[in-house]
Short mmCIF file of C-alpha atoms and ligand atoms in Angstrom, two decimals:
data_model
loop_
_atom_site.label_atom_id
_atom_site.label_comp_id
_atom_site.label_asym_id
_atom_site.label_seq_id
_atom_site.Cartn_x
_atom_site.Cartn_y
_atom_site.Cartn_z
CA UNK A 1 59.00 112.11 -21.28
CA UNK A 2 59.93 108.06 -20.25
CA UNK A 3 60.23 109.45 -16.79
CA UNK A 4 56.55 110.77 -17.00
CA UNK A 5 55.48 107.27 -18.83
CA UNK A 6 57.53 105.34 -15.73
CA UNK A 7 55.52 106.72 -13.00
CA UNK A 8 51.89 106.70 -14.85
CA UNK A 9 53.07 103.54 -15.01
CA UNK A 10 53.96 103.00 -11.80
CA UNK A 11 50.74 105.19 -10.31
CA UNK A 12 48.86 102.61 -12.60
CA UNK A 13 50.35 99.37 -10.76
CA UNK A 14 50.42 100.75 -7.44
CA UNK A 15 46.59 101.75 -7.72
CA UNK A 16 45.58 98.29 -9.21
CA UNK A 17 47.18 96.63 -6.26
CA UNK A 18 45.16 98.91 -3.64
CA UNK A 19 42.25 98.48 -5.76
CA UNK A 20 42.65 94.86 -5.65
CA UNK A 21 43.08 94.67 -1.92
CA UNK A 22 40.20 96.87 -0.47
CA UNK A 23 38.36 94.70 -2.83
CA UNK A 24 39.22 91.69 -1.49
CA UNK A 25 39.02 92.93 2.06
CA UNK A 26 35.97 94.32 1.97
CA UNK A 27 34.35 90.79 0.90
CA UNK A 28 36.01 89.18 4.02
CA UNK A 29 34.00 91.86 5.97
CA UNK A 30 31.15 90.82 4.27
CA UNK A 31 31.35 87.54 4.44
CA UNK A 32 31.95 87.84 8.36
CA UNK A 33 28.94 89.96 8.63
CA UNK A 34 26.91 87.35 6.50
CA UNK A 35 27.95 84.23 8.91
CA UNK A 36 27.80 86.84 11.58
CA UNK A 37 23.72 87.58 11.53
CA UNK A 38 22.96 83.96 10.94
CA UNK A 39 24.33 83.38 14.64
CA UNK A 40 22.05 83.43 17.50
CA UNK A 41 23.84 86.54 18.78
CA UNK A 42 23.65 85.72 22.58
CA UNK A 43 27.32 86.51 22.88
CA UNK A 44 27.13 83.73 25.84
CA UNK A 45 30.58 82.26 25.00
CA UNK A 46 29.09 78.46 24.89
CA UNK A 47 31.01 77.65 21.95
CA UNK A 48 34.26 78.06 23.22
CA UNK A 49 34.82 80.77 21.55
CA UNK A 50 34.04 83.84 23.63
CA UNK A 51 31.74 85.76 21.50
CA UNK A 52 29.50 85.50 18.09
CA UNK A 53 32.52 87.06 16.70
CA UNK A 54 34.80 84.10 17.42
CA UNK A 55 32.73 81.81 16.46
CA UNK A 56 32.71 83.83 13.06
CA UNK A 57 36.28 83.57 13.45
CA UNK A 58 36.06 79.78 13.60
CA UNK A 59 34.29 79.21 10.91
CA UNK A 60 36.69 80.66 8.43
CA UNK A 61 39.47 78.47 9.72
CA UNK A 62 37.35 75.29 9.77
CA UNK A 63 33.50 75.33 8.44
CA UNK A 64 32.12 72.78 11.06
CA UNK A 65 32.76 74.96 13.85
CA UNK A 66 29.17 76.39 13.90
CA UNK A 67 28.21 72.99 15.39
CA UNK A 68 29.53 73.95 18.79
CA UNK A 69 26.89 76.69 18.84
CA UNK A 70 24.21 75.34 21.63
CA UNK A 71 21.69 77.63 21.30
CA UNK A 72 21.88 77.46 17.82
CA UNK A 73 18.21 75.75 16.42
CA UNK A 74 18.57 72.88 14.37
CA UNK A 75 17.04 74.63 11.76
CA UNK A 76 19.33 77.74 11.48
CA UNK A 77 22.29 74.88 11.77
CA UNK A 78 20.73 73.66 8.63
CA UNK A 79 19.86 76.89 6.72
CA UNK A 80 24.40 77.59 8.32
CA UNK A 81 25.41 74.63 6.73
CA UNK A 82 23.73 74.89 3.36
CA UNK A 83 25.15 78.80 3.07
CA UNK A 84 28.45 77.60 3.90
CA UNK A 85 28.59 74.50 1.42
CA UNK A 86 27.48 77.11 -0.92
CA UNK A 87 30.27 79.64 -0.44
CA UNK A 88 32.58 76.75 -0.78
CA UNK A 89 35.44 78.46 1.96
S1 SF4 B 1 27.44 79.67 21.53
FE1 SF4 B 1 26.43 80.58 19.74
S2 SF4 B 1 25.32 82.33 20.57
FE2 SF4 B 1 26.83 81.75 22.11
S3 SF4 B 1 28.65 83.01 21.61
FE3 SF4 B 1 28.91 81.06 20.56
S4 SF4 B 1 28.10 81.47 18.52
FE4 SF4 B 1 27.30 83.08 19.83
#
């Protein structure tokens, strides 16, 4: 009977943790994909950082990257930097 209570136990643990980590992977991918369709989406590499997708990249590691964006409109840089003050990252 403790053997049965030991792995519930353990199947309980072990399930929280997965639980835990498609959750919190799942809201990286989302947050990428948020940042992601507020780019211009010309994939011209002008940034420095090859593709949209780098520049999403970029962002996450330090928030003023979306500056380097050229073809980027002032106003979308704007309506960028308010949604990323909000998110506080
Ligand atoms: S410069 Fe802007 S549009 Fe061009 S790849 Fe970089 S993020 Fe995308």
């Amino acid at each position: 009977m403790t053997e049965i209570i030991i792995l519930v136990g353990l199947a309980f643990v072990f399930g929280s943790i997965l639980i835990f980590l498609n959750t919190k992977l799942h809201s990286v991918d989302k947050e990428k994909e948020a940042i992601l369709k507020q780019l211009p989406g010309y994939n011209c590499g002008a940034c420095g950082f090859g593709s949209c997708a780098g520049m999403v990249e970029a962002i996450l590691k330090e928030k003023e990257s979306y500056l380097k964006c050229r073809p980027m409109r002032k106003d979308k840089q704007e309506e960028l930097k308010q949604y990323l003050e909000n998110k506080k990252m």
